[in-house]
Every structure is written in structure tokens, then in C-alpha cells.
CSV table of C-alpha atoms in Angstrom, one decimal:
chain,number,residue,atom,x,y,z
A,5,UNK,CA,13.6,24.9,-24.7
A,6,UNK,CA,12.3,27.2,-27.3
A,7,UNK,CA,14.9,30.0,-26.3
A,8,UNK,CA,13.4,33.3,-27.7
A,9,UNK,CA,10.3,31.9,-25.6
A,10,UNK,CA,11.9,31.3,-22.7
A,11,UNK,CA,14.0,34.4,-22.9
A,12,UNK,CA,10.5,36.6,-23.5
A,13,UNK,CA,9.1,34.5,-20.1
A,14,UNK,CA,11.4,34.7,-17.4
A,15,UNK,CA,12.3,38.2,-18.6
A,16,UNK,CA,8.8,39.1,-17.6
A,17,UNK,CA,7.5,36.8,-14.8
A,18,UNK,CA,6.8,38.5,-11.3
A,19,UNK,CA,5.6,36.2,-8.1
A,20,UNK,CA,3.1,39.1,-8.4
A,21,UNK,CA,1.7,37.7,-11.9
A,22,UNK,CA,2.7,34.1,-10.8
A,23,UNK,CA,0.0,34.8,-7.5
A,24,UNK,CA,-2.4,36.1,-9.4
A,25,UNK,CA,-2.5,33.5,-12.4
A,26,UNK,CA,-2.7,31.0,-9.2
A,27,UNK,CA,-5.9,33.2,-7.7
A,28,UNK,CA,-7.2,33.0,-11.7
A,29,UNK,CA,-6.9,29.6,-11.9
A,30,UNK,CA,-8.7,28.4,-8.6
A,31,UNK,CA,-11.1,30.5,-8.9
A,32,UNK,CA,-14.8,29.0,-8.7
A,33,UNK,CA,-13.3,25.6,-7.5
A,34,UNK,CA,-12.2,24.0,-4.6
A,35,UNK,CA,-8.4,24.4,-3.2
A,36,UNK,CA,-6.0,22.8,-5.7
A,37,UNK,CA,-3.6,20.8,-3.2
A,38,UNK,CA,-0.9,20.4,-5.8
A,39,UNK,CA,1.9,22.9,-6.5
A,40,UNK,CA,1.8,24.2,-9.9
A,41,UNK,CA,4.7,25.3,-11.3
A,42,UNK,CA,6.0,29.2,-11.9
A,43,UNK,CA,6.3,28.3,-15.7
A,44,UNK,CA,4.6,26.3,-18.7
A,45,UNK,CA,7.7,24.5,-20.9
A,46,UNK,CA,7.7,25.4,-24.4
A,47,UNK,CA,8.8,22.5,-26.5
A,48,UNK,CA,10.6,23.3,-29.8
A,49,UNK,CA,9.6,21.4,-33.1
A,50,UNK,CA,12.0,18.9,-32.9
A,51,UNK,CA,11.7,17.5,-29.9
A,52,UNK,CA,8.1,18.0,-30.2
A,53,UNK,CA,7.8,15.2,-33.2
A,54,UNK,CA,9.9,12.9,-31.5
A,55,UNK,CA,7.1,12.8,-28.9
A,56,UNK,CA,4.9,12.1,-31.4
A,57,UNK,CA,7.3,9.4,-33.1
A,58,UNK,CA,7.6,7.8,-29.7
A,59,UNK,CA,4.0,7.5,-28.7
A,60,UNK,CA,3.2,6.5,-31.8
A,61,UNK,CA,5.5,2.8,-31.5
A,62,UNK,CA,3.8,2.4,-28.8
A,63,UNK,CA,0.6,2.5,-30.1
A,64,UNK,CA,1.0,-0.1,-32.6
A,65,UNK,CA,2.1,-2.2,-30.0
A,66,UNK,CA,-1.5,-1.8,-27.9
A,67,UNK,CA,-3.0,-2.1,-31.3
A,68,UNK,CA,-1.1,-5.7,-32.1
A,69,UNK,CA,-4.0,-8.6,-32.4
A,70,UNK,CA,-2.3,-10.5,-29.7
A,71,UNK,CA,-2.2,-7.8,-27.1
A,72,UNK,CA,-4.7,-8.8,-25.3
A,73,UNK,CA,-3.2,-12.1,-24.8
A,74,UNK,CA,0.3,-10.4,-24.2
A,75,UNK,CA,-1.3,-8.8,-21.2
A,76,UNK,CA,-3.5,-11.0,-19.8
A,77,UNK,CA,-0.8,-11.7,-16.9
A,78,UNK,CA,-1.1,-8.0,-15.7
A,79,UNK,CA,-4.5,-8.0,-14.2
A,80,UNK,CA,-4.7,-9.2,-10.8
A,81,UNK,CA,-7.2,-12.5,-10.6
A,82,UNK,CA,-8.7,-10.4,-7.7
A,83,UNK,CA,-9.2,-7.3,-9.4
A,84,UNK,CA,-10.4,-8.4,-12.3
A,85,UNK,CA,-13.6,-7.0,-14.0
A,86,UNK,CA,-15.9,-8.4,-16.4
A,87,UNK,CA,-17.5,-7.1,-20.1
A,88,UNK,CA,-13.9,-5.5,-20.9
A,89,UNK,CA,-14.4,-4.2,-24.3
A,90,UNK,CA,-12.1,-4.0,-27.5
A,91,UNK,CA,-9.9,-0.7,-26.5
A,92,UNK,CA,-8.6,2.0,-23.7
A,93,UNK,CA,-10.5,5.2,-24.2
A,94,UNK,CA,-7.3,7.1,-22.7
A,95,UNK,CA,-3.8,6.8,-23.2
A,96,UNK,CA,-1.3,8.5,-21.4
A,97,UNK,CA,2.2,8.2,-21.7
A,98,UNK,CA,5.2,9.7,-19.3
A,99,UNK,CA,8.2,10.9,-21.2
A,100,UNK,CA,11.8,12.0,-19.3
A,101,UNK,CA,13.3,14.7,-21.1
A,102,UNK,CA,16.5,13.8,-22.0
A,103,UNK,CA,19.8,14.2,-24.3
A,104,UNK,CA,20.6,11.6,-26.7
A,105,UNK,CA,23.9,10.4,-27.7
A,106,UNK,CA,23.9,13.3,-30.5
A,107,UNK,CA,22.9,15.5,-27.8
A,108,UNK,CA,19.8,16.5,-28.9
A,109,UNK,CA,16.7,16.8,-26.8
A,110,UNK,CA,14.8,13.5,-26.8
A,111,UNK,CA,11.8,12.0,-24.7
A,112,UNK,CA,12.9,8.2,-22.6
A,113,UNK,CA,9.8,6.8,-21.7
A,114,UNK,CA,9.1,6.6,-17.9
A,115,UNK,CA,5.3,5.3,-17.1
A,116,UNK,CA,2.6,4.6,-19.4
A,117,UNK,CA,-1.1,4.6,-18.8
A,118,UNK,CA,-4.6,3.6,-20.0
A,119,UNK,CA,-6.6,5.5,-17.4
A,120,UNK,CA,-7.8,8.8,-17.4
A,121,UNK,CA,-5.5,11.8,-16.5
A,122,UNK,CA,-6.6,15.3,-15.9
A,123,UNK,CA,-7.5,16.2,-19.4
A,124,UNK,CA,-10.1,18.6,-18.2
A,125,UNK,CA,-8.0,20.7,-16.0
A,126,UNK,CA,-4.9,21.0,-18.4
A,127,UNK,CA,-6.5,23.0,-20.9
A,128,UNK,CA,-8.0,25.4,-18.3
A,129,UNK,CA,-4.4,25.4,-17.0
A,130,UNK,CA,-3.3,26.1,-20.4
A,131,UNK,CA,-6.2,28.7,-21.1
A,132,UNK,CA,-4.9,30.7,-17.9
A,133,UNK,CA,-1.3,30.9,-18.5
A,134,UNK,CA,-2.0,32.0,-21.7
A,135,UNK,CA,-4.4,34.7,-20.3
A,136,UNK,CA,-1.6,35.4,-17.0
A,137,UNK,CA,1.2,35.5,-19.0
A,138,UNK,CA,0.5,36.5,-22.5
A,139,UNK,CA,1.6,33.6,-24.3
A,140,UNK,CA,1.6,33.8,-28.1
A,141,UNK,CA,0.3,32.4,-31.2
A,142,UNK,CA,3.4,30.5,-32.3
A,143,UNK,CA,2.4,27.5,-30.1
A,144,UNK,CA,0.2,25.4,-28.6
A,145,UNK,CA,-1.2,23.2,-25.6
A,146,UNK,CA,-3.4,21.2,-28.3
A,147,UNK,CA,-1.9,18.6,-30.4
A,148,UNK,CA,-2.6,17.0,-33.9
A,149,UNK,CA,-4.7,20.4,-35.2
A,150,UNK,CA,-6.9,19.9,-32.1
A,151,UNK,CA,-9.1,23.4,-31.0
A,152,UNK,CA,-11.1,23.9,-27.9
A,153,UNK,CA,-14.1,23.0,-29.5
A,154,UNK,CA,-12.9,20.4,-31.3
A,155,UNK,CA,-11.6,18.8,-27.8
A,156,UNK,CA,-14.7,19.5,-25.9
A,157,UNK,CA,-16.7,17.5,-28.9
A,158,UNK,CA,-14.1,14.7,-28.5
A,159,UNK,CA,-14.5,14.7,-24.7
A,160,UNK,CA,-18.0,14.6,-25.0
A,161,UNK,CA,-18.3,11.9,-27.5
A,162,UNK,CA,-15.8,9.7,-25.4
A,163,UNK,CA,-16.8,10.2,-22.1
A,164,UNK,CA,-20.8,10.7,-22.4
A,165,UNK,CA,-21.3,8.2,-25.9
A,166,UNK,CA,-24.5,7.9,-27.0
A,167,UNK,CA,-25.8,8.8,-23.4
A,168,UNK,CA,-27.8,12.0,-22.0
A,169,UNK,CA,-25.1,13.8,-19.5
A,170,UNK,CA,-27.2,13.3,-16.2
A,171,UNK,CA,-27.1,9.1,-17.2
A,172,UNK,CA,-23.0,9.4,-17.4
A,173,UNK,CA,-21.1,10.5,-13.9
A,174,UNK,CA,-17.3,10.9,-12.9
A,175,UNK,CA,-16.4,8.6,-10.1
A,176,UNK,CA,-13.9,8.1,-7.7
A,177,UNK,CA,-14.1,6.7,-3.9
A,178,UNK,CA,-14.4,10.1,-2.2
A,179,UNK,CA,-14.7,12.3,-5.8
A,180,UNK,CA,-15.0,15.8,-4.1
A,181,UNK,CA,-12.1,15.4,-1.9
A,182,UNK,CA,-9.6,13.7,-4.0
A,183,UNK,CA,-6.0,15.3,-4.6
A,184,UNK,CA,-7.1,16.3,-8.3
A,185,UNK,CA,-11.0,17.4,-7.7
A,186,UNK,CA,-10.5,20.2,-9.6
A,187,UNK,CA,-10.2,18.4,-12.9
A,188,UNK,CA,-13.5,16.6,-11.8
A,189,UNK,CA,-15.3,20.2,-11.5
A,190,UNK,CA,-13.8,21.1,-14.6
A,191,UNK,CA,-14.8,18.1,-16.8
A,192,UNK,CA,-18.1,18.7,-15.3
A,193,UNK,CA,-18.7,22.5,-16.1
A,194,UNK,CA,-16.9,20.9,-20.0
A,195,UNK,CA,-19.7,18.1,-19.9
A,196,UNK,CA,-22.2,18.9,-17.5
A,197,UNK,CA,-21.9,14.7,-16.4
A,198,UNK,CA,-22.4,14.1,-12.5
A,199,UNK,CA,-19.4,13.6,-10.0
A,200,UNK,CA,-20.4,10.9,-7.4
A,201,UNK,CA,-18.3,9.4,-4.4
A,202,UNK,CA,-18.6,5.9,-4.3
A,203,UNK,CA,-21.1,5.7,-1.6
A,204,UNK,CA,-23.4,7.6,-3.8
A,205,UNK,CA,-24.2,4.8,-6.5
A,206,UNK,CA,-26.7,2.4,-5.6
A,207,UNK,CA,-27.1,-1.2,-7.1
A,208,UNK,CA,-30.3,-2.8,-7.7
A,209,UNK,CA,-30.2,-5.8,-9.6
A,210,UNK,CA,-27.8,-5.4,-12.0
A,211,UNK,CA,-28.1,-1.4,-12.1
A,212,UNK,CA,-26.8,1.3,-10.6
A,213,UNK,CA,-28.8,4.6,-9.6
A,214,UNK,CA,-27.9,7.9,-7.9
A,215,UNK,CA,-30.3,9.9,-5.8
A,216,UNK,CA,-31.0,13.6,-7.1
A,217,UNK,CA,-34.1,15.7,-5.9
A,218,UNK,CA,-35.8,13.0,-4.7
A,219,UNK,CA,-35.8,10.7,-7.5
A,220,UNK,CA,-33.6,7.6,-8.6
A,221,UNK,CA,-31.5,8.3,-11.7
A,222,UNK,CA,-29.6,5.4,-13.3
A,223,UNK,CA,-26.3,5.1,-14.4
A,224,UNK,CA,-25.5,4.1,-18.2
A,225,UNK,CA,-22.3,4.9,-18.5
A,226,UNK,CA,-18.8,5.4,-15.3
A,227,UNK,CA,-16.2,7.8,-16.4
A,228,UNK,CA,-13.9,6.1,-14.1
A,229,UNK,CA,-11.5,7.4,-11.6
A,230,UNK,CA,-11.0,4.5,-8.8
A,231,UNK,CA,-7.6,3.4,-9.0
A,232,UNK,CA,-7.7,-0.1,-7.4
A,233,UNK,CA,-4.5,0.0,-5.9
A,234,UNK,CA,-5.7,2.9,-3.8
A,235,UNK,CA,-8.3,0.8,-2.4
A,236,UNK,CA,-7.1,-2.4,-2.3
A,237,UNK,CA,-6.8,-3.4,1.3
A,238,UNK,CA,-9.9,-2.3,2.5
A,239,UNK,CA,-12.8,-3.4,0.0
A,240,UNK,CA,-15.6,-3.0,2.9
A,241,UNK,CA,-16.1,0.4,0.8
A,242,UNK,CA,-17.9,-1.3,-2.2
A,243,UNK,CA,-20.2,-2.4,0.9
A,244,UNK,CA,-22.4,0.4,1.0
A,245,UNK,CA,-22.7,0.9,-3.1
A,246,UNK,CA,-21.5,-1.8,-5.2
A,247,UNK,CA,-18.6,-3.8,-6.4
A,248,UNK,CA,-16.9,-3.2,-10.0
A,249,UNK,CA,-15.9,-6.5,-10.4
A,250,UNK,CA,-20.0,-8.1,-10.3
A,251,UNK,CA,-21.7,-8.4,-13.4
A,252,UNK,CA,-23.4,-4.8,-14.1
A,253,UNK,CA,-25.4,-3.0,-17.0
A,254,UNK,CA,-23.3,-0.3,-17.3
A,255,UNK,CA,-20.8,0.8,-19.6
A,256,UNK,CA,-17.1,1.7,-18.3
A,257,UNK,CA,-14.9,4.9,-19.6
A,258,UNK,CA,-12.7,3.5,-19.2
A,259,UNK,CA,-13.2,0.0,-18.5
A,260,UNK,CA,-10.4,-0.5,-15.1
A,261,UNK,CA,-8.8,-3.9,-16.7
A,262,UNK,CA,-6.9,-1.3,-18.9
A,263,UNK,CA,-5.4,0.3,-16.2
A,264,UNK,CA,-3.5,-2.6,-15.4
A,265,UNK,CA,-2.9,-4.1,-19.3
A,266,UNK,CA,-1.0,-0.7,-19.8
A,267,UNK,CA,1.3,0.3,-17.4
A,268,UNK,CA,4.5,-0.7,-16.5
A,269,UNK,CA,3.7,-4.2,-17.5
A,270,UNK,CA,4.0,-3.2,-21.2
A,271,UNK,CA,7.5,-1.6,-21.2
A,272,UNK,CA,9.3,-5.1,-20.8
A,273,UNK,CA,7.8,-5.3,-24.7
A,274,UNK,CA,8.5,-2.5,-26.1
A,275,UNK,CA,11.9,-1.9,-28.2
A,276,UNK,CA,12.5,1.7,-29.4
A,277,UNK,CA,15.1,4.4,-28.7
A,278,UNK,CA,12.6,6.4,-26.7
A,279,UNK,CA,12.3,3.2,-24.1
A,280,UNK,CA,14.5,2.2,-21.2
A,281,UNK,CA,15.6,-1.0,-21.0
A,282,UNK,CA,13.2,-2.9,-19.1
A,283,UNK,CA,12.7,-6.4,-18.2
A,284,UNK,CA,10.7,-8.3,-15.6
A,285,UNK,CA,12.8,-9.5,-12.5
A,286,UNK,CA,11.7,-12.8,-12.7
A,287,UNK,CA,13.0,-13.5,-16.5
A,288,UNK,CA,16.9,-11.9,-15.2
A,289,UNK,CA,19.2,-14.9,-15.1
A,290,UNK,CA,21.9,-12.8,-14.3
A,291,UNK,CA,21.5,-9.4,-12.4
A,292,UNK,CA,23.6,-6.5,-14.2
A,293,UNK,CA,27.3,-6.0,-13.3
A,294,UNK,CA,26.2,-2.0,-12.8
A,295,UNK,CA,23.1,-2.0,-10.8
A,296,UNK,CA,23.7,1.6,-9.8
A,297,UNK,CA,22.8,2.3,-13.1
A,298,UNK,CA,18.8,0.9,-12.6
A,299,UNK,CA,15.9,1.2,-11.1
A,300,UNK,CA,13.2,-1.3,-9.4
A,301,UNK,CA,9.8,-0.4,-9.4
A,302,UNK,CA,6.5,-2.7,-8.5
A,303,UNK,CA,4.3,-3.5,-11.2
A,304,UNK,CA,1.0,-2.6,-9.2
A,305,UNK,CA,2.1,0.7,-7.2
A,306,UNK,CA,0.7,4.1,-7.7
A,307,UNK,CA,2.3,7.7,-8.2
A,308,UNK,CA,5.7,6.3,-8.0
A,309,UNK,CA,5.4,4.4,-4.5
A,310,UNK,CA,7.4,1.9,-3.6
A,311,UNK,CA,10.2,2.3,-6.8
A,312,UNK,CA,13.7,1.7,-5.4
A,313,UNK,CA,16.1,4.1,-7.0
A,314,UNK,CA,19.2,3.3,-5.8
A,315,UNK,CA,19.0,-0.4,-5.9
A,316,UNK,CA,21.3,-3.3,-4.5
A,317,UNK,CA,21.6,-6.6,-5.1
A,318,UNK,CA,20.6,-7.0,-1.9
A,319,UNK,CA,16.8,-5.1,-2.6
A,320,UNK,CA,16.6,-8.0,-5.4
A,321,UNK,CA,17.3,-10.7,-3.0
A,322,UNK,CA,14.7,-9.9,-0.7
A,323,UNK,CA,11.8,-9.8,-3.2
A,324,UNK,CA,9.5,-12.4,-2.5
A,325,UNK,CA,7.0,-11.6,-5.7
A,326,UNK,CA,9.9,-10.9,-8.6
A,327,UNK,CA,7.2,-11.4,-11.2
A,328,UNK,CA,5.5,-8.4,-9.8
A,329,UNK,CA,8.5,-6.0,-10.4
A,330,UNK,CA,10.7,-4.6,-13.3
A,331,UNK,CA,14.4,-3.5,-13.7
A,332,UNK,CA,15.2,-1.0,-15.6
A,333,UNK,CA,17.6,1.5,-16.6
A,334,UNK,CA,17.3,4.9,-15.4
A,335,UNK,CA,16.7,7.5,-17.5
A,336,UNK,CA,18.9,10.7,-16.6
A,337,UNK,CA,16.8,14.1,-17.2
A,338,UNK,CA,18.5,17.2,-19.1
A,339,UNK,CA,17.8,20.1,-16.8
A,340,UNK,CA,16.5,21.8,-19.8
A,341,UNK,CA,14.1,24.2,-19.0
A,342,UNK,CA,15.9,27.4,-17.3
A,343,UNK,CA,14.5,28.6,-14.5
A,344,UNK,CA,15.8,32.3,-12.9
A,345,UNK,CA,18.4,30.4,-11.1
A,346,UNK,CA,19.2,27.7,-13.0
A,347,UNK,CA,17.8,24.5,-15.2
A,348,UNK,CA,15.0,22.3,-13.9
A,349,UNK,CA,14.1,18.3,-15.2
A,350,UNK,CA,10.7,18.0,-17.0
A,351,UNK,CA,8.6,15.4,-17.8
A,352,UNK,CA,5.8,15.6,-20.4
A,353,UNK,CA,2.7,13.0,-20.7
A,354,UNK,CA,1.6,12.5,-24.2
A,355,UNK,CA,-2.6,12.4,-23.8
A,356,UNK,CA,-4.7,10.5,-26.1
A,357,UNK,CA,-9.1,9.9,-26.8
A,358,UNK,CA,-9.8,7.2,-28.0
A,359,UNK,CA,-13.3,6.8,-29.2
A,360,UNK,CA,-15.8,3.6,-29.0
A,361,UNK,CA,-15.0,2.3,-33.1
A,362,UNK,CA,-12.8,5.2,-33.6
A,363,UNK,CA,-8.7,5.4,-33.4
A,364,UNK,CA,-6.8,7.1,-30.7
A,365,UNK,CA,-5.9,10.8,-31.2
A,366,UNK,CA,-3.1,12.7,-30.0
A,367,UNK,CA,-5.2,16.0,-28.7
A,368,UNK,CA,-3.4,17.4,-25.3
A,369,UNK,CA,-0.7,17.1,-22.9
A,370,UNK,CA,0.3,17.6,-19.2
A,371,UNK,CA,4.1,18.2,-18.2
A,372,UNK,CA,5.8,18.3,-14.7
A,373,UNK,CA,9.2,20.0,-13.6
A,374,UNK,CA,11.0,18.7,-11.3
A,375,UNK,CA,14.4,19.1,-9.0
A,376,UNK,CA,14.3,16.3,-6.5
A,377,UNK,CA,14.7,13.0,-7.2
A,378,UNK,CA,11.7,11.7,-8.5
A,379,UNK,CA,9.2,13.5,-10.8
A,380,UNK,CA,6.0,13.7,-8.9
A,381,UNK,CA,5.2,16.4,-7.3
A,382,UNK,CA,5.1,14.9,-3.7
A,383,UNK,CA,9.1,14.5,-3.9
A,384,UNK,CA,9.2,18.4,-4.8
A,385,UNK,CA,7.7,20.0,-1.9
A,386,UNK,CA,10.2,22.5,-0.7
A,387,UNK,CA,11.4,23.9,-3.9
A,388,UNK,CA,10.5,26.6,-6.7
A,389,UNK,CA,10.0,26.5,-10.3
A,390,UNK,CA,8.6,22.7,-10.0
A,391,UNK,CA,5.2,21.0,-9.6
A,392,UNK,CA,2.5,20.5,-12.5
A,393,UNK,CA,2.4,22.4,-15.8
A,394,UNK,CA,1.7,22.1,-19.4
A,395,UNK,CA,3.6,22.0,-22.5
A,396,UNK,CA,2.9,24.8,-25.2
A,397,UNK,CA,4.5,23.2,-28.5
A,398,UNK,CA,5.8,24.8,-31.7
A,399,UNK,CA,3.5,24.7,-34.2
């Protein structure tokens, strides 16, 4: 998108350097199971403060007095979690790239988030393009004037608090063997915080302890990774630790109601030029004469399952929970970034810290190409030039 930079890239990328900036970046950590794409996308100015416009509208939404209240309908009475505090301490938000009707290069939002996202592994992503591929000065992974140190102090004041690193640990149900371990490994070599499994964390009382030579160690504070969702028809696995949703002494990062308060349950709110047209299916009176040109997607589903692209009216007839699913328009991608052989869709999540008392800061950011259907890289398997990435923006 920046086109001197893109020139300057392709002109000098070799699946020699592309194999060996793969071998760099695995290096000391287990197997990364994802595809990561040939190429980082280099986002010009422009399009680069619309981002920022963008996520910042929907900030002062999450930030309205009444949002709370506005949300309460999104959490699941069976997965809800007591001691929620005042804010997310993550946002994340998923932007199409697109054209606008002045055909300029603008971001349509696609998913947003207030959970955790790999914000330890995209800046060593980052870090090893730049190293593989000689990337210059002119831009940047870090947003907002953020620096490596600068983001590492940020992490660690978010994630660990007030809290010595052995008392705070990353957790998911099976954290060494989850698709993204290797952010996990490298939030811990950032932080030096523990990564447990589920079945590692002990309750007694109200507490929670880990084992670690021989002594019990207790938990202050969960960076949390356990998507719900994920685990939602079989809860026999809190049987041998403990159950998020009894009352605890422990302190969540983030605390899991926000997972659910924003997501796709927010868009139906939001009213910008960088948002879809979204509503719940429930509230429709009157299903649009051009269907083809929306999509249905559950409220609680994870890493794009269950979304119905081509939709009929049929696939709204047959719904049996409407209140638990949105319409809305589909966004069609720009194949802006040029590949050898031709363009490729992106996608580019916005990543925000927000600390306990603080407000949330724009610091990072995580991008996808895609030329299959969906985004994700599960619906990109058998092509080139797609899979995760990381934006380096004009400064």
C-alpha cells in the first residue's frame, strides 16, 4: 500500500529469505501451527489515521456511563463471572481493508474484542521481519509513539499490576499446546509470569495455588486466555482445578465478562462510516430485499465458526435463537496489497492496554492476508502470500 515500499519488498524477497526469516522466528519455541504470511503490509499515512479515527468512535462508545447496562444482555447467565471490574484491559478491533465511495483506502469494521490477542508474539514478528528483510526507518509496527521498552513497561504494568511475576501466570485450558503457544512463551521470556494449563491451578478456599519445586505458590492475579466458547460443552475440565465463575481472591486480566460485552454484540450500536450495518435478527421486522448482499454470524462463536456468508431467507427462517445472531452487510476487501502474482485482501486489528485507573492506548497491531473467502487463516490453507502478519505504518 505504501508503493515505493512494496516495490523495494517484492523486488527483493526470495523463499530462501522467506525460510529463513520462518527458521529465525521459531527459533527457541515450540512449532508455530499457523501460516505466516511471505510479506508484512505497509500501511500509508492515510489510511493509517483513519484506523486510528475509527477505533477511536468506538472507544467512546465502551467508555459511555451506560455501557455496562447496554451490554448486560451479552453475557450468557451460565457463563457469567463475578467481581467484574470498571474496564477491559485489552481491546482489539478487526478492520476489512476496503475502498470507499471516493475510492480511497479505508478500514470497515469486521470483529471487535476485549480479550487478549497475541500482543507478545507480534512484535517479535515484527522485530524478525525487520531483521529478515531489512525493513527501514520510515515506519513502524508500534503505534501512538510507542518503543519496545516503552511496550514491555506497559505490558508489565497491565498484565503483572502491583504483583511479583511468579504470583501472576498466563492461562488457558491446555496453555502449552494451544494453536498460539508461542505468544504464551513469548509474553513469558517479556514478563517472566508463569504459563499454566488449567489442570495446574489448585483451589483451596477461595485461592488458587500452583505447584513449583515442591512448594505451593498462589495466584494473585490470571492473565486470561480461556475462551468459554471453546469449552463450553464439556465443563467436567474445571473439575480437577477450579471454576471461574465461583467467588475467588484473585484478580482477572482480563476479567472474561469482557469478552462477551465486546464483541459482535456491540456492532448493532455503533454508527460510523468505518462500521457495517449491523443489526440483531431478532429486532428485523422486515428481512432486506438483497440478502446476497449480508452476512449472518452467531453472537457467541469463535474464529469465524458458524458465520453464514451466503445467506438465504431460508438460513433466517430456521433460527431458533434469533436474539443470538446479527445481520449484517458485508464488507468487500480491496485486494490491496500486491503480492508477485497478483493483489491479496488484508485485514488489520487495532491492539489496545488499557491500564487498572489508566486510559486505553493504541500501542501495536496484528494484520492478516487473505485470498479465500473468509479471513482467518484456517480458510487459507492451500494458498501463498496469506496467513498472519503485521502492519508496519508510516510514520
Amino acid at each position: 500500500m505504501i508503493p515505493a515500499q512494496r516495490q523495494k519488498y517484492n523486488q527483493q524477497f526470495t523463499t530462501e529469505k522467506y525460510n529463513a526469516f520462518l527458521t529465525q522466528l521459531g527459533e527457541g519455541y515450540p512449532e508455530i501451527p499457523f501460516r505466516v504470511a511471505e510479506t508484512p503490509i505497509f500501511v500509508p499515512q492515510g489510511l493509517k489515521e483513519k484506523l486510528i479515527a475509527a477505533g477511536e468512535e468506538i472507544i467512546k462508545l465502551i467508555k459511555q456511563p451506560d455501557f455496562k447496562a447496554l451490554t448486560d444482555k451479552a453475557i450468557p447467565a451460565d457463563w457469567k463471572v463475578p467481581n467484574e471490574n470498571e474496564q477491559p484491559h485489552f481491546l482489539t478491533f478487526d478492520f476489512g481493508i476496503c475502498k470507499n465511495d471516493a475510492g480511497e483506502l479505508s478500514p470497515m469494521l469486521i470483529e471487535m474484542q476485549g480479550f487478549p490477542s497475541l500482543y507478545g508474539f507480534q512484535h517479535h514478528l515484527a522485530k524478525t521481519f525487520k531483521s529478515s528483510f531489512g525493513i527501514d526507518d520510515t515506519v513502524n509496527h508500534f503505534l501512538n509513539g510507542f518503543t519496545e521498552e516503552k511496550y514491555i513497561a506497559l505490558l508489565k504494568e497491565v498484565i503483572i499490576g502491583k504483583h511479583q511475576p511468579e504470583e501472576v501466570a498466563l492461562m488457558d485450558v491446555d496453555a502449552h499446546n494451544q494453536k498460539t503457544a508461542i505468544d504464551f512463551f513469548v509474553t513469558q521470556k517479556m514478563l517472566g509470569i508463569k504459563i499454566l494449563a488449567l489442570e495446574d491451578i489448585k483451589k483451596i478456599g477461595r485461592q488458587l495455588f500452583y505447584e513449583e519445586g515442591g512448594r505451593q505458590i498462589q495466584l494473585k492475579r490470571i492473565y486470561n486466555r480461556l475462551i468459554f466458547d471453546e469449552v463450553a460443552n464439556d465443563t467436567r475440565i474445571f473439575e480437577n482445578s477450579f471454576d471461574p465463575r465461583e467467588e475467588l481472591d484473585i484478580e482477572w486480566v482480563t476479567h472474561p465478562n469482557w469478552f462477551y460485552r465486546i464483541s459482535k454484540y456491540t456492532m448493532p450500536f455503533l454508527k460510523s462510516e468505518f462500521v457495517p450495518e449491523t443489526r440483531f435478527l431478532n429486532e428485523i421486522e422486515t428481512l432486506p430485499a438483497d440478502l446476497e448482499n449480508y452476512v449472518l454470524k452467531p453472537l457467541f462463536s469463535f474464529a469465524g465458526m458458524g458465520v453464514i456468508i451466503d445467506v438465504s431467507a431460508s438460513d433466517i427462517t430456521s433460527i431458533k435463537d434469533p436474539e443470538n445472531w446479527i445481520l449484517q452487510r458485508k464488507v468487500n476487501y480491496e485486494p490491496a496489497v500486491q503480492s508477485p502474482d497478483g493483489g491479496v485482501k488484508a485485514e488489520i486489528r487495532m491492539m489496545y492496554l488499557w491500564p487498572d485507573g489508566g486510559e486505553p492506548q493504541l500501542c501495536i497491531n496484528l494484520a492478516r492476508l487473505s485470498r479465500g473467502k473468509m479471513i482467518g487463516v484456517r480458510y487459507n490453507a492451500n494458498f501463498d502470500w496469506v496467513g498472519g502478519t503485521v502492519g508496519f505504518m508510516e510514520i
